[in-house]
Short mmCIF file of C-alpha atoms in Angstrom, two decimals:
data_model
loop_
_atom_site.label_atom_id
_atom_site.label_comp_id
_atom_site.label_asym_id
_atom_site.label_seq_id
_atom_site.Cartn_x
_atom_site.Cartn_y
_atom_site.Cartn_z
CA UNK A 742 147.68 239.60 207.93
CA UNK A 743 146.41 241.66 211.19
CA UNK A 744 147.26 239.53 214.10
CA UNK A 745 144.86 240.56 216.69
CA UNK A 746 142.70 242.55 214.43
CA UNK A 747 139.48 242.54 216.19
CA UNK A 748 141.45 244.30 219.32
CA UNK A 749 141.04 247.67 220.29
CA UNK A 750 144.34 248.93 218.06
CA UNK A 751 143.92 245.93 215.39
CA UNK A 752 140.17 247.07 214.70
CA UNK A 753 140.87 250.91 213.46
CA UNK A 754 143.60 249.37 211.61
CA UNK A 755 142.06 247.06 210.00
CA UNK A 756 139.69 249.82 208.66
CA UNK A 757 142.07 252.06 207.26
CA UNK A 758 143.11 249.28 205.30
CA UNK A 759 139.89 248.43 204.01
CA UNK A 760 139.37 252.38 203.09
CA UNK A 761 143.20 252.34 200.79
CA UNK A 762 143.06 250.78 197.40
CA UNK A 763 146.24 248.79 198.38
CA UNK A 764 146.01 246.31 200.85
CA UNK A 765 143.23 243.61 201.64
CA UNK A 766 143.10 242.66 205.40
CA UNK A 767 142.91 239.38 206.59
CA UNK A 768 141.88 239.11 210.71
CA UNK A 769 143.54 236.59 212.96
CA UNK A 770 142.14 236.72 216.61
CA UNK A 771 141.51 234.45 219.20
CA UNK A 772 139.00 237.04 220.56
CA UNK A 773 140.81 236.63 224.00
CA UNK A 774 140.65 240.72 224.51
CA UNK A 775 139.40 241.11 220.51
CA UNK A 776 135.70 240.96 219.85
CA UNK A 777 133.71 239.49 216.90
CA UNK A 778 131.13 242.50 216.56
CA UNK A 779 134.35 244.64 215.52
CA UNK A 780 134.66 242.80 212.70
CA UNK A 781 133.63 244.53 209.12
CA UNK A 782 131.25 242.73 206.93
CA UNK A 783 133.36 240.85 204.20
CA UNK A 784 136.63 240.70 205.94
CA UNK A 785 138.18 237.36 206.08
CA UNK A 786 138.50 235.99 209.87
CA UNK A 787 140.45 233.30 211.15
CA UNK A 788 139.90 232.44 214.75
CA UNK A 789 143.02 230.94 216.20
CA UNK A 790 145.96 231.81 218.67
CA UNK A 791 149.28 233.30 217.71
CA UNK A 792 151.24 229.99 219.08
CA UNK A 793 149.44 227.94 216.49
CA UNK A 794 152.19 227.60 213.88
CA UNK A 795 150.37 225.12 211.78
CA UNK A 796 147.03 227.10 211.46
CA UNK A 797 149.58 230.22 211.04
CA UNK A 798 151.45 228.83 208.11
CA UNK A 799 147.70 227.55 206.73
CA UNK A 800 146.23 231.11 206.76
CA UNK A 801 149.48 232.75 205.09
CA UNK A 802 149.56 230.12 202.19
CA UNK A 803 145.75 230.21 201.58
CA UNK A 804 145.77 234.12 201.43
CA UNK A 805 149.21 234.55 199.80
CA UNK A 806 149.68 237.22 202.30
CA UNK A 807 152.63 239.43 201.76
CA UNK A 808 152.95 241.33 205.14
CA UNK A 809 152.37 241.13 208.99
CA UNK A 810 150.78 243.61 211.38
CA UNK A 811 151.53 242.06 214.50
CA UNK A 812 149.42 244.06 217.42
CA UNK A 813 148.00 240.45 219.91
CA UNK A 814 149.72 240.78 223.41
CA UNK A 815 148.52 240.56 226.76
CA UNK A 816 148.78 244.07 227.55
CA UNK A 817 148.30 244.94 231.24
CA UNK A 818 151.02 246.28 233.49
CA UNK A 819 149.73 245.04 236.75
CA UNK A 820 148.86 241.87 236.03
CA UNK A 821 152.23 240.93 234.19
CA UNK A 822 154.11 241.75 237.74
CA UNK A 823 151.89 239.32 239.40
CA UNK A 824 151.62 236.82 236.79
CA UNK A 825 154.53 236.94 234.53
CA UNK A 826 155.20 233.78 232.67
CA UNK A 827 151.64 234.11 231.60
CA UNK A 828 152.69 237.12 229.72
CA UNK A 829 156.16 235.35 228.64
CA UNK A 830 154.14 232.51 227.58
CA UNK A 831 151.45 234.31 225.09
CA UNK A 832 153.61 237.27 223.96
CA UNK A 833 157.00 235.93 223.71
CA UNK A 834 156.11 232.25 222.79
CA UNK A 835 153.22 233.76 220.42
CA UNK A 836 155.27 235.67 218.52
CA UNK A 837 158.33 233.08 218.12
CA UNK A 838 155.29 230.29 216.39
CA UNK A 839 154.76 233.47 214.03
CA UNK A 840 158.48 234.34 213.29
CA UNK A 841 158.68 230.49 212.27
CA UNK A 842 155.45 230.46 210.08
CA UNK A 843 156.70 233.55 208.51
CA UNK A 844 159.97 232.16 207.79
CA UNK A 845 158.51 229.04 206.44
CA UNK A 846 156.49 230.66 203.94
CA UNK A 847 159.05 233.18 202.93
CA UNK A 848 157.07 236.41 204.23
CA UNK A 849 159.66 238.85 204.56
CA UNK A 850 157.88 242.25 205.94
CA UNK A 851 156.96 242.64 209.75
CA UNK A 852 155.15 245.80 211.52
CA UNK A 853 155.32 245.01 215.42
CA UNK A 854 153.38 246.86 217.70
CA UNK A 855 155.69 247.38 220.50
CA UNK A 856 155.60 249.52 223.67
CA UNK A 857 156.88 252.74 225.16
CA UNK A 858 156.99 250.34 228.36
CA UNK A 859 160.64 248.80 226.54
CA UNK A 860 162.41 251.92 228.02
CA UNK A 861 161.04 251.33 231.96
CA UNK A 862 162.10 254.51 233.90
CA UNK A 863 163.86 257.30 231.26
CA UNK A 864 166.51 259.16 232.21
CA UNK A 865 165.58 261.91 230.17
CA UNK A 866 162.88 263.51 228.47
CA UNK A 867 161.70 263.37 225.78
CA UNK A 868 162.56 259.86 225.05
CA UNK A 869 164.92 258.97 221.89
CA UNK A 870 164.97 255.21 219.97
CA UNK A 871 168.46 255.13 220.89
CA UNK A 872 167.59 255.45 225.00
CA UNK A 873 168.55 253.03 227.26
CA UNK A 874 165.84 250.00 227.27
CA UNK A 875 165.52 248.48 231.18
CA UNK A 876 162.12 247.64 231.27
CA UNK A 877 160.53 247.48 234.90
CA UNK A 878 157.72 245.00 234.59
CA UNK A 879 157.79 241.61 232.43
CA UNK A 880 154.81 243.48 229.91
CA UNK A 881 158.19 245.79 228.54
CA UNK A 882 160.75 242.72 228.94
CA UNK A 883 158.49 240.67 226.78
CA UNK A 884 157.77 242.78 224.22
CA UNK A 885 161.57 243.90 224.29
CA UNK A 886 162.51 240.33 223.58
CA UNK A 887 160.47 240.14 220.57
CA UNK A 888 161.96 243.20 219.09
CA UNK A 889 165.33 241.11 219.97
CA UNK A 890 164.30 238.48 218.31
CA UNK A 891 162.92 240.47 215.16
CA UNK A 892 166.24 242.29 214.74
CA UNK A 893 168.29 239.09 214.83
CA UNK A 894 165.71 237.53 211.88
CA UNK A 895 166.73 238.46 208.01
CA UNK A 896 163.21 240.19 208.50
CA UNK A 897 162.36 243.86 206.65
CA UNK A 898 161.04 245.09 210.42
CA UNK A 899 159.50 247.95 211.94
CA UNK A 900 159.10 247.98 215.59
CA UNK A 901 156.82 250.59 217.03
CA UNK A 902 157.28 252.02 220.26
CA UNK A 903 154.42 253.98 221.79
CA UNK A 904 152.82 255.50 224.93
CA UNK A 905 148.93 255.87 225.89
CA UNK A 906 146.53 255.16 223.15
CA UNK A 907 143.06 256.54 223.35
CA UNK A 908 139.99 257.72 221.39
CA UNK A 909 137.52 256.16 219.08
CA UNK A 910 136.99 256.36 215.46
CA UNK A 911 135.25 254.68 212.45
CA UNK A 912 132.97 253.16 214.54
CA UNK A 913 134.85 251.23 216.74
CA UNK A 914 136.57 252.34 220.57
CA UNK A 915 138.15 250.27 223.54
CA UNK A 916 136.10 247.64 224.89
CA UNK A 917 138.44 245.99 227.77
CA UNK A 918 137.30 244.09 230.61
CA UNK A 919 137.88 244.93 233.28
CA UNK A 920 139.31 248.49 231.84
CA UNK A 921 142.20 249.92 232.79
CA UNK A 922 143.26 252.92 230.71
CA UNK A 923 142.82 256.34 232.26
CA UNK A 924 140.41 258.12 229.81
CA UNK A 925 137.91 255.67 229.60
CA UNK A 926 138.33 254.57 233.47
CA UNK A 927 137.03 258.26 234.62
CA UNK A 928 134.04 258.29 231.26
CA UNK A 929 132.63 254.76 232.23
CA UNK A 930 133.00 256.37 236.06
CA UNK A 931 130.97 259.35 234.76
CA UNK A 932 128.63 257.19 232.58
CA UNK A 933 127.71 254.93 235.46
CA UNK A 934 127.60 257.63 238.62
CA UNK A 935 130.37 255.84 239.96
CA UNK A 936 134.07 257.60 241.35
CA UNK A 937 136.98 257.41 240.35
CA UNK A 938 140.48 256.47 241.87
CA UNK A 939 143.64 259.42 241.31
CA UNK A 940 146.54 257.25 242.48
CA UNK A 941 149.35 259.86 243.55
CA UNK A 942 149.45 263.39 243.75
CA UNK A 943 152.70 264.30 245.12
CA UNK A 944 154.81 263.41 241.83
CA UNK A 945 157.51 265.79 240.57
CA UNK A 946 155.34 267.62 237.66
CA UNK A 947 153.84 270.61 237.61
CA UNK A 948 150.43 269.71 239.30
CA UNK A 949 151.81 266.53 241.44
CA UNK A 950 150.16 264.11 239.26
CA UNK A 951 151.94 261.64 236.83
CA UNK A 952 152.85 263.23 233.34
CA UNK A 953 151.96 261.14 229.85
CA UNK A 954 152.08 260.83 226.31
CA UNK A 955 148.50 260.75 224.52
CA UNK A 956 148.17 259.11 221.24
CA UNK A 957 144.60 258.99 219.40
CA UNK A 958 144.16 255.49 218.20
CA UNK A 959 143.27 256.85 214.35
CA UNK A 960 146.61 258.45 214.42
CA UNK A 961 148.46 254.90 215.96
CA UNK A 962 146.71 253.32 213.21
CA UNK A 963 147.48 255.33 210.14
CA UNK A 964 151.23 254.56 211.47
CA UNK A 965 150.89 251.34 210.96
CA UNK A 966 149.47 251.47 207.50
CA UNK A 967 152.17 254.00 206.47
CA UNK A 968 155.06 251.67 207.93
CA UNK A 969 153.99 248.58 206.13
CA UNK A 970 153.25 250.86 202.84
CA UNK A 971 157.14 252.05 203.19
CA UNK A 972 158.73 248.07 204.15
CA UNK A 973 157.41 247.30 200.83
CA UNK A 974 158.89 249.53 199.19
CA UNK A 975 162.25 249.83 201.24
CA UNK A 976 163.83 246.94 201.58
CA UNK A 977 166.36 245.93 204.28
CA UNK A 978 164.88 247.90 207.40
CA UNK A 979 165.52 247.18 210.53
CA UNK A 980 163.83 250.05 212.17
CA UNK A 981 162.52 250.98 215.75
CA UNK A 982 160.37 254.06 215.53
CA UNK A 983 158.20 255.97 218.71
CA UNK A 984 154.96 256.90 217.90
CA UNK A 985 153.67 259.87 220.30
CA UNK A 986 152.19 263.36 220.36
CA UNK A 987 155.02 265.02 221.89
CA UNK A 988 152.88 266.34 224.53
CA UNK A 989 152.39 265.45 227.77
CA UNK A 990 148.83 265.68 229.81
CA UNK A 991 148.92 265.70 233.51
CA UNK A 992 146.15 263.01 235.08
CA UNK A 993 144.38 266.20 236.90
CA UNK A 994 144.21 267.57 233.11
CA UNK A 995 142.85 264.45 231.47
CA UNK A 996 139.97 264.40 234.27
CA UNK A 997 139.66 268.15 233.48
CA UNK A 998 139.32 267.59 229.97
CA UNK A 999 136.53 264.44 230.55
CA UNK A 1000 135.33 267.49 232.95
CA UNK A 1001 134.09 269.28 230.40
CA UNK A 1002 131.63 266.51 228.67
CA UNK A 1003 130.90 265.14 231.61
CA UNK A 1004 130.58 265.71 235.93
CA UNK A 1005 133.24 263.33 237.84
CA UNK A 1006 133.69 262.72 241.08
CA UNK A 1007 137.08 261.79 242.15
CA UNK A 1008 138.96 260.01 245.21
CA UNK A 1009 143.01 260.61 246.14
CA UNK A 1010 145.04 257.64 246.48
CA UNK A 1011 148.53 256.72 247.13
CA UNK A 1012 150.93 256.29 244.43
CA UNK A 1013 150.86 253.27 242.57
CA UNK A 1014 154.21 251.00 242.06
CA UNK A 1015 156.70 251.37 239.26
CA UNK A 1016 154.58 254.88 237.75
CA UNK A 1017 157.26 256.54 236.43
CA UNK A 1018 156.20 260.90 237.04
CA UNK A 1019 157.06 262.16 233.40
CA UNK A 1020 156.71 259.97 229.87
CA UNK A 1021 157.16 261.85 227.19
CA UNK A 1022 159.13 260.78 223.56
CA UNK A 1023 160.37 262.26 220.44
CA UNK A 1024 158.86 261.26 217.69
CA UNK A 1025 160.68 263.09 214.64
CA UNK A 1026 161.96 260.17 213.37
CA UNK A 1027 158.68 258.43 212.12
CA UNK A 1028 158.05 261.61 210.66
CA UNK A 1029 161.53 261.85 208.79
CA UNK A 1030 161.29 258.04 207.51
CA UNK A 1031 156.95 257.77 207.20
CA UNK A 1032 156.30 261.66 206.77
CA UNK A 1033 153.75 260.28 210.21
CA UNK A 1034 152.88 262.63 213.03
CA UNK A 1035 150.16 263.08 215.56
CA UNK A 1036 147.09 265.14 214.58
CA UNK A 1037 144.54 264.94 216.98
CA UNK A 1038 144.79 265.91 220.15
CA UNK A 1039 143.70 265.06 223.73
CA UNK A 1040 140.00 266.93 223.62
CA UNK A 1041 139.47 265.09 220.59
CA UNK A 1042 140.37 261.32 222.03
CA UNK A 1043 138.34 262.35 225.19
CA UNK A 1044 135.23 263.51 222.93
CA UNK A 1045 135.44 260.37 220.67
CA UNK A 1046 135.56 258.24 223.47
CA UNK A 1047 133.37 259.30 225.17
CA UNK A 1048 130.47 259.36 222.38
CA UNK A 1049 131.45 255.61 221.84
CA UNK A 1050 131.05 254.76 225.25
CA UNK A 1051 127.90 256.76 225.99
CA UNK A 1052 126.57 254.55 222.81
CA UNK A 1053 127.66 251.09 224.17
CA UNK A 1054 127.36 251.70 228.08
#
């Protein structure tokens, strides 16, 4: 069961699936960020929201489903410091009503997408699973709740932590409105003639501007397939793994990078609240436990993305 499977993440997933001889997706959405048109031909959908236990427990009998990929979540930063019990509410809340329909039909294997947001300002890099976790905005607390909440479950778990997913593949890409995420922020710019905001450039880094962690969303997906391949097999996990590149990209090379498919114009701003300079994690142990790393790299989530958008725009 992929809940939020039309979403950006939940879509590429959801195709890898489809491609292995092992698995058979099923698609719960309640198309809130997800969209239909994402959806392959043949794929069973069931439109309904994560804090409907009833329809929950009704979709996991009827399709005798074995596993959980659980990727819906309000997602945005910003918004979950202005408005956070609306994030408390669909995150927290929604994944409680699916703990309990799991637990009522006796479905014992969970893959949570989590977020590199759980560990709010590091005090080192790269970042380890066994870091500190004070998140800074109520997007991190929630989601570092549920992994709270998953741990304390008799649940075979993996919780994945991970940074800034980007890139398009299989015929799908990010479609969020209004967008928000830096690579496809400065393409749609570039797509539409418009400019584009650089908030800070007087951060600690090497060229001022705030230091992440890509990951290409085919990679972030294949994790996911991999990690519920090995809870079947493994029983008794209760693991929390990061999922990242290793690498960190400056903002000035990101725009560089879009620079070279594309001209961008590009306006200085002040720094933005609670942007932590450097975020960078170690991801060695999904590669010890899932044999899972990061293959493509930041030209190649630029390039994808920006075909897909030049195709949709």
């Amino acid at each position: 069961l992929i809940m939020g499977g039309a979403g950006y993440i939940g879509s590429h997933i959801v195709r890898l699936l489809l491609q292995s001889s092992d698995f058979i997706p099923i698609i719960f959405d309640n198309l809130v960020t997800g969209d239909k048109i994402t959806i392959p031909e043949g794929v069973v959908f069931v439109e309904g929201d994560a804090k409907n236990e009833q329809l929950l427990i009704e979709t996991m009998q009827k399709y005798q489903i074995t596993g959980v990929i659980h990727l819906c979540a309000y997602s945005l930063v910003g918004e979950s410091v202005a408005n956070p019990l609306k994030y408390f509410e669909n995150n927290v809340v929604g994944a409680i009503s699916l703990l309990k329909a799991m637990n009522h039909v006796n479905i014992k294997h969970l893959v949570f997408s989590s977020t590199a947001a759980t560990y709010g300002e590091p005090q080192k890099i790269p970042i380890l699973e066994t870091d500190p976790t004070v998140p800074i905005n109520p997007y991190g607390q929630s989601k570092l709740m549920i992994e709270q909440m998953i741990r304390s479950l008799d649940i075979n778990s993996i919780c994945f932590r991970y940074f800034n997913v980007a890139g398009a593949a299989l015929g799908v890409g990010e479609m969020h409105e209004p967008e928000t995420h830096l690579i496809p922020v400065i393409i749609k710019a570039s797509l539409n003639n418009k400019s584009m905001k650089q908030f800070g450039s007087d951060y600690p880094t090497e060229d001022g501007t705030c230091v992440r962690d890509y990951i290409h969303v085919l990679d972030l997906a294949e994790a996911h397939v991999l990690g519920m391949r090995y809870l079947l097999k493994t029983p008794n996990q209760k693991l929390i793994l990061n999922l990242a590149s290793q690498v960190g990209y400056s903002v000035k090379q990101i725009i560089n990078a879009v620079k070279k498919v594309t001209p961008i114009e590009v306006i200085q701003e002040k720094r933005r609240e609670g942007d932590p300079a450097t975020l960078i994690a170690d991801a060695s142990k999904a590669f010890e436990l899932l044999g899972w790393k990061a293959k493509l790299d930041v030209g190649e989530m630029v390039a994808s993305a920006y075909n897909f958008h030049k195709n949709i725009e």
